[in-house]
């Protein structure tokens, strides 16, 4: 997909990224490194947990959801980082064999008042499983470049 700049992301725009399937080994490997709780690591312990079986770490789900969007290349040349994530919610467990894809909704964009070459786009991310259920939701404020050929006084993007 072609790179999109700030002005290419109008509020209401929806984007969908391809999916990825998580294996039991990937879930356990991530948990060993970053979130060593029994329901992420041990199938026996997980079967006796409130989840009734092994589930992925929410942090793994977050990282995968974000990765699917970033590796799409949509922000490849425009991204300048982010000041943070808001409203992170883990909505449902992710289990071995689940296939997740990322859906993005542009909530707003605004040009920087002090730096006319950039602005902020707020994007709502949702990880959706193979059943169409949302398992994760969060909002990222992306610091993005404006199109190099765009005039600094483009009336289409509020400041």
Short mmCIF file of C-alpha atoms in Angstrom, two decimals:
data_model
loop_
_atom_site.label_atom_id
_atom_site.label_comp_id
_atom_site.label_asym_id
_atom_site.label_seq_id
_atom_site.Cartn_x
_atom_site.Cartn_y
_atom_site.Cartn_z
CA UNK A 1 0.00 0.00 0.00
CA UNK A 2 1.22 3.51 -0.73
CA UNK A 3 2.36 5.78 2.07
CA UNK A 4 -0.30 8.10 3.38
CA UNK A 5 0.46 11.49 4.84
CA UNK A 6 -1.55 13.51 7.32
CA UNK A 7 -3.88 14.97 4.69
CA UNK A 8 -4.52 11.48 3.26
CA UNK A 9 -6.17 10.35 6.50
CA UNK A 10 -9.51 12.14 6.78
CA UNK A 11 -11.69 11.44 9.82
CA UNK A 12 -13.95 8.45 9.19
CA UNK A 13 -11.50 6.64 6.89
CA UNK A 14 -11.38 2.88 7.58
CA UNK A 15 -8.41 0.67 6.74
CA UNK A 16 -8.13 -3.11 7.07
CA UNK A 17 -4.85 -5.02 7.31
CA UNK A 18 -4.19 -8.70 6.58
CA UNK A 19 -4.26 -11.22 9.39
CA UNK A 20 -1.89 -13.46 11.29
CA UNK A 21 -2.50 -16.73 13.14
CA UNK A 22 -0.97 -17.25 16.58
CA UNK A 23 0.45 -20.62 17.50
CA UNK A 24 0.72 -22.08 20.99
CA UNK A 25 4.53 -21.89 20.70
CA UNK A 26 4.42 -18.16 19.84
CA UNK A 27 2.14 -17.44 22.80
CA UNK A 28 4.38 -19.34 25.22
CA UNK A 29 7.59 -17.82 23.80
CA UNK A 30 6.26 -14.28 24.19
CA UNK A 31 5.05 -15.03 27.73
CA UNK A 32 8.43 -16.46 28.74
CA UNK A 33 10.10 -13.25 27.62
CA UNK A 34 7.62 -10.55 28.61
CA UNK A 35 4.54 -11.71 30.56
CA UNK A 36 5.29 -14.91 32.54
CA UNK A 37 1.86 -15.59 34.00
CA UNK A 38 0.67 -19.22 34.25
CA UNK A 39 -2.32 -18.78 31.90
CA UNK A 40 0.12 -17.61 29.17
CA UNK A 41 2.81 -20.24 29.84
CA UNK A 42 1.42 -23.53 31.04
CA UNK A 43 -1.45 -25.38 29.36
CA UNK A 44 -2.29 -27.34 32.52
CA UNK A 45 -2.33 -24.28 34.77
CA UNK A 46 -4.20 -22.34 32.07
CA UNK A 47 -6.90 -25.03 31.90
CA UNK A 48 -7.58 -24.43 35.61
CA UNK A 49 -7.60 -20.63 35.24
CA UNK A 50 -10.71 -18.48 34.71
CA UNK A 51 -9.89 -18.62 30.97
CA UNK A 52 -10.18 -22.42 30.73
CA UNK A 53 -7.07 -22.69 28.55
CA UNK A 54 -3.94 -21.00 27.29
CA UNK A 55 -4.36 -17.38 26.17
CA UNK A 56 -2.02 -14.84 24.60
CA UNK A 57 -0.69 -11.95 26.61
CA UNK A 58 -2.61 -8.76 25.97
CA UNK A 59 0.75 -7.11 25.31
CA UNK A 60 1.44 -9.65 22.56
CA UNK A 61 -1.95 -8.94 21.03
CA UNK A 62 -1.25 -5.19 21.20
CA UNK A 63 2.16 -5.60 19.55
CA UNK A 64 0.76 -7.83 16.78
CA UNK A 65 -2.15 -5.49 16.07
CA UNK A 66 0.21 -2.52 15.80
CA UNK A 67 2.72 -4.51 13.71
CA UNK A 68 0.10 -5.53 11.16
CA UNK A 69 -0.71 -1.89 10.48
CA UNK A 70 2.86 -0.61 10.50
CA UNK A 71 4.18 -3.38 8.21
CA UNK A 72 1.42 -2.55 5.71
CA UNK A 73 3.57 0.47 4.77
CA UNK A 74 0.72 2.95 5.07
CA UNK A 75 2.86 5.24 7.25
CA UNK A 76 6.26 4.15 5.90
CA UNK A 77 7.42 7.60 4.87
CA UNK A 78 5.19 9.78 7.01
CA UNK A 79 5.56 8.41 10.53
CA UNK A 80 7.51 10.48 13.02
CA UNK A 81 6.59 8.43 16.09
CA UNK A 82 3.85 8.88 18.64
CA UNK A 83 3.32 10.69 21.92
CA UNK A 84 1.30 7.76 23.26
CA UNK A 85 -1.56 5.30 23.38
CA UNK A 86 -4.98 5.99 24.89
CA UNK A 87 -7.96 3.86 25.88
CA UNK A 88 -6.23 0.47 25.70
CA UNK A 89 -8.78 -2.29 26.28
CA UNK A 90 -8.39 -6.06 26.18
CA UNK A 91 -11.87 -7.15 25.17
CA UNK A 92 -11.63 -10.94 24.79
CA UNK A 93 -9.00 -13.67 25.18
CA UNK A 94 -6.83 -14.66 22.23
CA UNK A 95 -6.14 -18.39 22.01
CA UNK A 96 -3.73 -20.59 20.06
CA UNK A 97 -4.95 -20.91 16.47
CA UNK A 98 -6.79 -17.59 16.49
CA UNK A 99 -6.28 -15.44 13.40
CA UNK A 100 -6.24 -11.71 14.04
CA UNK A 101 -6.40 -8.82 11.64
CA UNK A 102 -6.23 -5.09 12.33
CA UNK A 103 -8.89 -2.54 11.50
CA UNK A 104 -8.11 1.17 11.73
CA UNK A 105 -10.47 4.12 11.93
CA UNK A 106 -9.21 7.69 11.60
CA UNK A 107 -10.78 9.68 14.42
CA UNK A 108 -9.21 13.07 13.71
CA UNK A 109 -6.23 14.80 12.23
CA UNK A 110 -4.86 18.25 12.82
CA UNK A 111 -1.98 20.25 11.50
CA UNK A 112 0.62 21.46 13.97
CA UNK A 113 0.25 25.17 14.70
CA UNK A 114 4.00 25.59 15.22
CA UNK A 115 5.44 23.05 12.72
CA UNK A 116 3.62 23.29 9.36
CA UNK A 117 5.37 20.19 7.96
CA UNK A 118 3.58 17.85 10.39
CA UNK A 119 0.53 17.10 12.48
CA UNK A 120 -1.24 14.51 14.62
CA UNK A 121 -3.66 11.85 13.42
CA UNK A 122 -5.59 9.94 16.07
CA UNK A 123 -6.31 6.39 14.92
CA UNK A 124 -8.48 3.78 16.64
CA UNK A 125 -6.98 0.30 16.28
CA UNK A 126 -9.06 -2.84 16.68
CA UNK A 127 -7.81 -6.41 16.60
CA UNK A 128 -10.50 -8.68 15.18
CA UNK A 129 -10.44 -12.48 15.38
CA UNK A 130 -11.57 -15.02 12.79
CA UNK A 131 -15.12 -14.93 14.22
CA UNK A 132 -15.40 -11.17 13.68
CA UNK A 133 -15.09 -10.42 17.40
CA UNK A 134 -13.05 -7.44 18.59
CA UNK A 135 -10.43 -8.70 21.06
CA UNK A 136 -8.47 -5.46 21.56
CA UNK A 137 -8.98 -1.74 21.06
CA UNK A 138 -6.72 1.27 21.52
CA UNK A 139 -6.12 4.77 20.16
CA UNK A 140 -2.74 6.01 18.94
CA UNK A 141 -1.86 9.65 18.34
CA UNK A 142 0.49 9.39 15.35
CA UNK A 143 2.87 12.24 14.64
CA UNK A 144 2.87 12.38 10.83
CA UNK A 145 4.55 14.36 8.09
CA UNK A 146 2.40 16.34 5.71
CA UNK A 147 2.90 15.84 2.01
CA UNK A 148 6.10 17.60 0.98
CA UNK A 149 4.31 19.41 -1.85
CA UNK A 150 1.42 20.54 0.39
CA UNK A 151 1.18 24.26 1.08
CA UNK A 152 1.54 25.12 4.76
CA UNK A 153 -1.85 26.81 4.72
CA UNK A 154 -3.94 23.89 3.44
CA UNK A 155 -7.50 24.77 4.56
CA UNK A 156 -8.56 21.09 4.49
CA UNK A 157 -6.94 20.20 7.81
CA UNK A 158 -7.85 22.15 10.92
CA UNK A 159 -4.99 23.52 12.99
#
